[in-house]
Coordinates of C-alpha atoms in Angstrom, one line a residue:
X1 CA -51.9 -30.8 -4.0
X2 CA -53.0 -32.9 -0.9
X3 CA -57.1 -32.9 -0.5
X4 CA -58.1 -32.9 2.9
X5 CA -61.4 -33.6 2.0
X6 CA -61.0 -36.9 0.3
X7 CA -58.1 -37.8 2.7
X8 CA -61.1 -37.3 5.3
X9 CA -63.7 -39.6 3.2
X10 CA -60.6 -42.0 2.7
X11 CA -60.3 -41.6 6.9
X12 CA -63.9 -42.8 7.3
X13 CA -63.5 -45.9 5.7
X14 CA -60.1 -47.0 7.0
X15 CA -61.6 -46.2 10.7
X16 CA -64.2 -49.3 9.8
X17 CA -61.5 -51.7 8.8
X18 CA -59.1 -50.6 11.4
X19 CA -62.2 -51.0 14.4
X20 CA -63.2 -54.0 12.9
X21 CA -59.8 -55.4 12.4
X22 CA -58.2 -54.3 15.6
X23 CA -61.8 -55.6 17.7
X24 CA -60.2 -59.2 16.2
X25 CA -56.8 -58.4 17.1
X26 CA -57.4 -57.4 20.2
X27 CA -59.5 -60.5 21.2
X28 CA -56.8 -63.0 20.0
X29 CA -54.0 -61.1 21.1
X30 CA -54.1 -59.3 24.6
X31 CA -54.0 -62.4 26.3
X32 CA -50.6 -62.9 24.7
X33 CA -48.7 -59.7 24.8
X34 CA -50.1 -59.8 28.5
X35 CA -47.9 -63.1 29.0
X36 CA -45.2 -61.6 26.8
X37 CA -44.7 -58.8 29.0
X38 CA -45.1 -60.6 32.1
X39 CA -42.3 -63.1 30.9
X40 CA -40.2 -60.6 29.4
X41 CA -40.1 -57.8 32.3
X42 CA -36.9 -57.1 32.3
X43 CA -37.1 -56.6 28.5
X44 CA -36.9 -52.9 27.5
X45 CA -40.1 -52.7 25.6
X46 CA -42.0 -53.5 29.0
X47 CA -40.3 -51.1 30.9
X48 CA -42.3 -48.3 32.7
X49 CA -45.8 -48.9 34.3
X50 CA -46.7 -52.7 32.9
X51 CA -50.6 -52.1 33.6
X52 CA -50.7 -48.9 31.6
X53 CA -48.6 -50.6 28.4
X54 CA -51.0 -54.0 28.8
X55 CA -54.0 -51.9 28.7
X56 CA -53.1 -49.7 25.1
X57 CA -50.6 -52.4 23.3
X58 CA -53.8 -53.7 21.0
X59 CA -54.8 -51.3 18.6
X60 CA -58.4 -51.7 20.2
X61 CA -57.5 -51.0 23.6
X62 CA -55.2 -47.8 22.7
X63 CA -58.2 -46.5 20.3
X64 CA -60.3 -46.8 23.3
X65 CA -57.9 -45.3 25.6
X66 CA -58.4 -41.4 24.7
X67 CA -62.4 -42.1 25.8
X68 CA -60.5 -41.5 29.7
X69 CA -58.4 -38.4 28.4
X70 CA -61.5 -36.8 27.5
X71 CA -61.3 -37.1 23.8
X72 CA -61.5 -39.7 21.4
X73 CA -59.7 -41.6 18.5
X74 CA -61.5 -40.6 15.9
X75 CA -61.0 -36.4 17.1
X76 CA -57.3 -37.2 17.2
X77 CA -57.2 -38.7 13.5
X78 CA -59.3 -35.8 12.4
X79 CA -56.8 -33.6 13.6
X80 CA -54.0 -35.3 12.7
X81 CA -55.3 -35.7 9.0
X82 CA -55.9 -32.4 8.9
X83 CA -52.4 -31.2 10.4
X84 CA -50.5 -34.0 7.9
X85 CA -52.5 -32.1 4.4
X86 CA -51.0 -29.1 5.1
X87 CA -47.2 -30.1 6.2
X88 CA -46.1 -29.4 2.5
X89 CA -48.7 -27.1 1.2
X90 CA -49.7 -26.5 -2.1
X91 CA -49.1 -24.9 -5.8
X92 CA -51.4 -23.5 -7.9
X93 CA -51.2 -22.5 -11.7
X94 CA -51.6 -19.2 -10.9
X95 CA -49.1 -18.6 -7.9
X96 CA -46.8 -15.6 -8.3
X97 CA -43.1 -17.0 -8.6
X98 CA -39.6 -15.2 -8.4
X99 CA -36.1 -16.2 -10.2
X100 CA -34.1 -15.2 -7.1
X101 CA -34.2 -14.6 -3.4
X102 CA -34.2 -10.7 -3.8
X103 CA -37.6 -10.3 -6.0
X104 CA -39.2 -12.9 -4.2
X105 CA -38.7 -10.6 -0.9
X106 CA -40.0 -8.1 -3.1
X107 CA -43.1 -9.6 -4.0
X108 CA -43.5 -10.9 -0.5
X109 CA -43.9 -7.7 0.9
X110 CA -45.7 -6.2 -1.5
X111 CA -48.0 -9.5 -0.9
X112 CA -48.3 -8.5 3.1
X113 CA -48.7 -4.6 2.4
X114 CA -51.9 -5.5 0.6
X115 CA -53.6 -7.3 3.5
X116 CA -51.8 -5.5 5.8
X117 CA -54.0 -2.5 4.9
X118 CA -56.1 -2.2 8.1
X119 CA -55.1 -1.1 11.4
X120 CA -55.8 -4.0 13.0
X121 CA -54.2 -6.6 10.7
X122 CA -51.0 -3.9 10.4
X123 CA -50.5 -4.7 14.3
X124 CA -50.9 -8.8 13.6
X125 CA -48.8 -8.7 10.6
X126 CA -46.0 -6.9 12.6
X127 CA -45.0 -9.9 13.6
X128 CA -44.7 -8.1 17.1
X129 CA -44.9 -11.5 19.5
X130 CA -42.3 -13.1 17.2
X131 CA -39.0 -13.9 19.2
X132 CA -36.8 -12.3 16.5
X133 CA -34.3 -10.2 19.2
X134 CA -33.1 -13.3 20.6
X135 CA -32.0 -14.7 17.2
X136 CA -30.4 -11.5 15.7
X137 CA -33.5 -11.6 12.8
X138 CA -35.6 -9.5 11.3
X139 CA -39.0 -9.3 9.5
X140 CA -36.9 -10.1 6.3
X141 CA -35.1 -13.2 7.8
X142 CA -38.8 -14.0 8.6
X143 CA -40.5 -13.9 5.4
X144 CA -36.9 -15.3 3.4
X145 CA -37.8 -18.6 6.1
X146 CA -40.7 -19.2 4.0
X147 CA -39.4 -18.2 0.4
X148 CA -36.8 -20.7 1.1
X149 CA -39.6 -23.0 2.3
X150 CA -41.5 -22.4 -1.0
X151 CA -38.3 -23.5 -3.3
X152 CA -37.8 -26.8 -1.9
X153 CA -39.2 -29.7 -3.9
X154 CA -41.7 -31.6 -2.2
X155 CA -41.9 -34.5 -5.2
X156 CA -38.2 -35.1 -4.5
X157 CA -37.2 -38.0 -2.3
X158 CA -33.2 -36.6 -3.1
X159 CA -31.9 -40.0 -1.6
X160 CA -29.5 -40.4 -4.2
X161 CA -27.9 -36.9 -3.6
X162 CA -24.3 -36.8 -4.1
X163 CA -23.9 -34.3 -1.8
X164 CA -25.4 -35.7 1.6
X165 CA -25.4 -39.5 2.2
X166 CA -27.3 -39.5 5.7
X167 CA -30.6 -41.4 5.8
X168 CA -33.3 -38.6 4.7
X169 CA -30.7 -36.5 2.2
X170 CA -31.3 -33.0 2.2
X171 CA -33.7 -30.3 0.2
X172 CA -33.3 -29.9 -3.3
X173 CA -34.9 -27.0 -5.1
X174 CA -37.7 -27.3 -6.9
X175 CA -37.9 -27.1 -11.1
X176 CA -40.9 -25.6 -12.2
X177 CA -42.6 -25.5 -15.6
X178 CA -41.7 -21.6 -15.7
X179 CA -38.8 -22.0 -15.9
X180 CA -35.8 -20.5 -14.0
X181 CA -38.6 -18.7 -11.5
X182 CA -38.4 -21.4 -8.8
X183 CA -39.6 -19.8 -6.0
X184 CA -43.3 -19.6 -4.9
X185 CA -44.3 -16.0 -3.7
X186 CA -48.1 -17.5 -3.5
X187 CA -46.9 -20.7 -1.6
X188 CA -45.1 -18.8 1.1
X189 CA -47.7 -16.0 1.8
X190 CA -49.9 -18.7 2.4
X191 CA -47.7 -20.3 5.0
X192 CA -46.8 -17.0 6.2
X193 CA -50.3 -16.4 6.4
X194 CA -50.9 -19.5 8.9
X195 CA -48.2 -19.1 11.1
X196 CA -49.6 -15.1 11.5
X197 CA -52.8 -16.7 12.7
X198 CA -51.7 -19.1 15.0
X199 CA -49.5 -16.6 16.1
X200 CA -52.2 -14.9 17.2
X201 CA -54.5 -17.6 18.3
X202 CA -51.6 -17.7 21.5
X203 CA -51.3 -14.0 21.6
X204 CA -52.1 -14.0 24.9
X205 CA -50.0 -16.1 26.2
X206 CA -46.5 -15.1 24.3
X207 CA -47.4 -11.2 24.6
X208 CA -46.9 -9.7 27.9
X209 CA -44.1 -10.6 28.7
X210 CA -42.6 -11.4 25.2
X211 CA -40.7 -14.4 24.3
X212 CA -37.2 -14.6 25.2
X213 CA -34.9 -17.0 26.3
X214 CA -34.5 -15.8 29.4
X215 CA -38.4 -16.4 30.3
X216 CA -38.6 -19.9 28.7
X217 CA -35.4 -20.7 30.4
X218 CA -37.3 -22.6 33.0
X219 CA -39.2 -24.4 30.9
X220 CA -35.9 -25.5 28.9
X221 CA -34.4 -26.8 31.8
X222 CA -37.0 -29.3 32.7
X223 CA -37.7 -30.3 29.0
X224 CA -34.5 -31.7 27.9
X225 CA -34.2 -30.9 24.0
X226 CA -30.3 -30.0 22.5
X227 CA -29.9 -28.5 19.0
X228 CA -27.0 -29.6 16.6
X229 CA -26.1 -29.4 13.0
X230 CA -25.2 -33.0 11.3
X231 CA -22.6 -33.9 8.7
X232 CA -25.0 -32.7 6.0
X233 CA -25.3 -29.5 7.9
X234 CA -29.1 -29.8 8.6
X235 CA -30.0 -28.9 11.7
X236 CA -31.6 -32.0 14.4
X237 CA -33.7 -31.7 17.1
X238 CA -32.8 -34.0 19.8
X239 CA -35.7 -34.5 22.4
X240 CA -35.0 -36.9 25.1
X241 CA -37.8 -37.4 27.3
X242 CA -35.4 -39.9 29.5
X243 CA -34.0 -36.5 31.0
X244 CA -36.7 -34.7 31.1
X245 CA -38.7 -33.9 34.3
X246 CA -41.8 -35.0 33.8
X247 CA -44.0 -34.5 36.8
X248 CA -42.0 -30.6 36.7
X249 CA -42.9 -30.8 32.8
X250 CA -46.6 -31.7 33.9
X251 CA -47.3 -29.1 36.4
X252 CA -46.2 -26.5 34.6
X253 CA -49.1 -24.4 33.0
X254 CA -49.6 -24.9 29.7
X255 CA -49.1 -21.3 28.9
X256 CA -45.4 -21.7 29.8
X257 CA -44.9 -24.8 27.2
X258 CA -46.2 -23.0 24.6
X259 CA -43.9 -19.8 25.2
X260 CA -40.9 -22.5 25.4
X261 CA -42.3 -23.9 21.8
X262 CA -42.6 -21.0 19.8
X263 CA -39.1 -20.1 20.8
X264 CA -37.6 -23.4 20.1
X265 CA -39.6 -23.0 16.5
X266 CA -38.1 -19.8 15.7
X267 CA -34.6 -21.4 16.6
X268 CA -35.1 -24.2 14.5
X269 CA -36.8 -22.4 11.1
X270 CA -34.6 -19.0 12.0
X271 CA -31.4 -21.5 11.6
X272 CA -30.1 -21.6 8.0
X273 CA -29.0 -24.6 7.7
X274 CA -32.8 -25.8 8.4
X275 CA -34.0 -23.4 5.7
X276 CA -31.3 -25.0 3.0
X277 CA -30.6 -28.4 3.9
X278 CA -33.7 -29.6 6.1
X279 CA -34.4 -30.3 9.5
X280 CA -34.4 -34.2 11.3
X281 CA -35.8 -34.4 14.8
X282 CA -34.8 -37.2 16.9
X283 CA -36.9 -38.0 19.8
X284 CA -35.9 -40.5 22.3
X285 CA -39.4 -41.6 24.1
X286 CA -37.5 -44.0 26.8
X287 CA -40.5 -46.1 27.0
X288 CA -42.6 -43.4 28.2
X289 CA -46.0 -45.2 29.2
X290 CA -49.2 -43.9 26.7
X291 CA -51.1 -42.1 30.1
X292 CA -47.4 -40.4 31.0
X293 CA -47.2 -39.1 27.3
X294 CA -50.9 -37.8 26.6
X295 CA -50.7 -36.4 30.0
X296 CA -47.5 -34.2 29.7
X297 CA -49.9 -31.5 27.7
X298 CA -54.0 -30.9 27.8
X299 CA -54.7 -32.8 24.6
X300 CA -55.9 -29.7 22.6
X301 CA -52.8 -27.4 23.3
X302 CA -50.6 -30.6 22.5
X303 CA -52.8 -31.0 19.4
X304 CA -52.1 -26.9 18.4
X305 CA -48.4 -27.2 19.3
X306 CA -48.1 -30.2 16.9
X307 CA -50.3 -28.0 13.8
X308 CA -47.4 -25.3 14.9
X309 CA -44.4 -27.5 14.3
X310 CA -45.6 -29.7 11.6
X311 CA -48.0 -27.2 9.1
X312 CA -47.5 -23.9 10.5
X313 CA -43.7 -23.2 10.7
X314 CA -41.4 -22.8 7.1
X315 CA -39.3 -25.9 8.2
X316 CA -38.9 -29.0 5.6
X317 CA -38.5 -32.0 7.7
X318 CA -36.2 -34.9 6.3
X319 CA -36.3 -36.9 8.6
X320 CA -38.5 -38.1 12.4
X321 CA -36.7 -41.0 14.1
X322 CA -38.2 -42.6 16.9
X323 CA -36.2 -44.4 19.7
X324 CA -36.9 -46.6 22.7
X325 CA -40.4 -46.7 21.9
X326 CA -43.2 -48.5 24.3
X327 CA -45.6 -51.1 23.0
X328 CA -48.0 -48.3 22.7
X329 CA -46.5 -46.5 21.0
X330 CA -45.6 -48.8 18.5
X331 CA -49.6 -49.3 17.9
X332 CA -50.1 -45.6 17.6
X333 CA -47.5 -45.6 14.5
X334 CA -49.3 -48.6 12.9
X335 CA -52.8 -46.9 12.8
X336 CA -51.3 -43.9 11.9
X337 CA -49.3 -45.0 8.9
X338 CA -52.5 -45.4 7.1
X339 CA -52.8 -41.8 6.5
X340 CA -49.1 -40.8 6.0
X341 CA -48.3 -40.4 2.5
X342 CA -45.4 -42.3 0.5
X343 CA -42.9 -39.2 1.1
X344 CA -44.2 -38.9 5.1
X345 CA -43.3 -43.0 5.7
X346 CA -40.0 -42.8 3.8
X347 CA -39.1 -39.9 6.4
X348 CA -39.5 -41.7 9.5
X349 CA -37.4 -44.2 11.0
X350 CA -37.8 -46.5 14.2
X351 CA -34.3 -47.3 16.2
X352 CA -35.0 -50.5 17.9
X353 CA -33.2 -51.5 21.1
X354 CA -29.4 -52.5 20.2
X355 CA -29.5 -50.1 16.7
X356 CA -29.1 -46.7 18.6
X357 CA -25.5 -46.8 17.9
X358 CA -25.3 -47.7 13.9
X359 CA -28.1 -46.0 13.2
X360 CA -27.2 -42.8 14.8
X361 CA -24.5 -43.1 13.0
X362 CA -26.1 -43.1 9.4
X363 CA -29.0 -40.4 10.4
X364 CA -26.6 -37.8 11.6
X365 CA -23.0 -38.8 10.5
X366 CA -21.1 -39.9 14.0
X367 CA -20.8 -39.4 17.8
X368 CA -19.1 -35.8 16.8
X369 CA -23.1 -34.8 16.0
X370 CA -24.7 -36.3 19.1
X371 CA -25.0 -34.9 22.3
X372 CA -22.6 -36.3 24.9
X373 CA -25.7 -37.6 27.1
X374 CA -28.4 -39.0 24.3
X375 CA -29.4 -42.2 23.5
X376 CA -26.4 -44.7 24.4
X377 CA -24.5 -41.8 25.8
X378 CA -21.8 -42.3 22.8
X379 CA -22.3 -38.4 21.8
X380 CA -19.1 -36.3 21.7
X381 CA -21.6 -32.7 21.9
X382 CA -20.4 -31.2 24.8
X383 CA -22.7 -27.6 24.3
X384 CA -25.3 -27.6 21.9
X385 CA -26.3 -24.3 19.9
X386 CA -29.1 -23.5 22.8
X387 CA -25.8 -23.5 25.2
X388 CA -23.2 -21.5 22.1
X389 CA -25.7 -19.3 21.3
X390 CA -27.5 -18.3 24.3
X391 CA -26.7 -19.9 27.8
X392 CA -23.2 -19.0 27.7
X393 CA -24.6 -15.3 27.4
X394 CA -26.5 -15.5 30.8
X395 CA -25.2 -14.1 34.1

């Protein structure tokens, strides 16, 4: 089990070193990456706005930089710590486990009757704001999402699986001491659990109206995300922020981006091939300058979105890959790092300028599994599942 507690005290102490060490960095170093961008301006890693990327490159500079976005480094670290202890959850001696699918939905709902017993939880335990219409789900498909979450193996780096040989591999079930019962009643009522109270932390905004595609279509068509399956048959996230509109993205109210994210979550951990083989997002940043990027949400819904996706939702991540990232951003995964456990830093993977291509490639198994216009534009994906499934149905 992850402690958040002494990841926190562990937290204190690396903030000292890192201040210290990046006050020295910064000192002998900003007057070098400034010549290094000025000399290198056509290179891609200074694309964007120049002044913004000089100012957050050090790690001192982009520590200090939240101070003008009305937070600070040490509240986003916080966060993030706290958001990162819960990704996988946890199992306890005394957890409640089932030998198959079928008595583990059993147990589940005999698990949600019991706190279920007043009026007011019956109405949040509904699951009434959940986008299930849309997706052709039901309360069941909801609560098998997290059994199947449970029975993955979270001390399992499966990278030697015979079955799957894209970078990341794909989930393996778990082998507990008991036995044959491999799935973890407890460990998905407790997830379940979360996601019904962030669910209704936003209840305002994804109640009236409810969540469909048709009212988040907007929002989808100025955030510019596709949805594949890979070789492996996991399902990948593709965000590209180099066709997205982001001054539209920006001026949007945040209500509306968090209507468009819990229905993009519900596609991803309604999708079976999520559930059973795992889920890689690939995110192409095109350089996006540090102000652009902190700026395209308030900080705090950006920070709730993020506990949604990451700690919240019955997904099992294999792997995060990061393309066409800006200097800043390259600081922001080197402080990071720090607190990302052994399994976390084995899922992520940087594609540096000139790798898109071979890398691609290896993550998700050929151009037949990348969308026609990502990356270097050497997808064959003409219409993702967001177009199959649910554009081709509109008038």
């Amino acid at each position: 089990r992850f402690d958040i507690a002494a990841a926190r005290s562990r937290m204190n102490c690396w903030r000292m070193l890192l201040l210290i060490a990046a006050a020295i960095s910064a000192t002998a170093s900003s007057d070098a990456d400034s010549r290094s961008c000025t000399a290198a301006a056509n290179d891609a890693d200074c694309q964007g706005d120049e002044t913004e990327e000089e100012d957050v490159s050090s790690p001192f500079a982009f520590m200090k930089a939240f101070s003008k976005l009305g937070s600070s480094w040490s509240h986003i670290v916080s966060e993030y710590v706290s958001v990162i202890g819960a990704v996988d959850g946890y199992a306890l001696k005394t957890d409640i486990r089932a030998a198959n699918e079928e008595e583990a939905l059993g147990a589940l709902r005999s698990l949600v009757a019991d706190v279920a017993s007043t009026q007011e939880k019956k109405l949040a335990w509904s699951l009434r704001t959940s986008p299930l219409q849309d997706f052709g789900k039901s309360i069941d498909d909801i609560f098998l999402a997290f059994l199947r979450w449970s029975a993955v193996d979270d001390h399992s780096f499966n990278d030697d699986d015979e079955s799957c040989s894209l970078l990341g591999s794909v989930n393996h079930r778990a082998a507990f001491l008991t036995g044959d019962r491999e799935i973890n009643v407890s460990k998905a009522f407790r997830r379940l659990e979360s996601y019904i109270n962030w669910m209704q932390s936003v209840e305002e905004f994804i109640s009236d109206p409810p969540v469909t595609f048709e009212s988040i279509l907007p929002s989808l068509d100025i955030f510019s995300i596709n949805v594949a399956h890979d070789r492996c048959g996991r399902l990948v996230w593709y965000v590209n922020l180099g066709q997205t509109d982001l001054r539209a993205f920006m001026d949007q109210q945040p209500r509306e981006t968090i209507r468009m994210f819990v229905w993009v979550a519900h596609m991803l951990f309604l999708d079976e091939g999520a559930q059973t083989r795992g889920l890689v997002v690939i995110d192409d940043m095109d350089y996006i300058s540090f102000y652009k990027y902190m700026t395209m949400l308030p900080i705090q819904v950006g920070l709730s979105v993020d506990r949604f996706l990451l700690s919240v939702t019955p997904v099992k991540t294999k792997n995060v890959v990061l393309m066409h990232r800006a200097p800043w951003a390259r600081t922001a995964y080197s402080l990071l790092s720090w607190f990302l456990t052994k399994k976390m830093k084995k899922r992520v993977t940087m594609i540096d300028t000139g790798q898109e291509v071979e890398l691609l490639n290896q993550i998700v198994g050929g151009p037949d599994y990348i969308p026609r216009d990502f990356g270097s534009g050497a997808g064959r994906i003409e219409s993702d599942l967001i177009a199959t499934d649910h554009r081709d149905g509109e008038t």
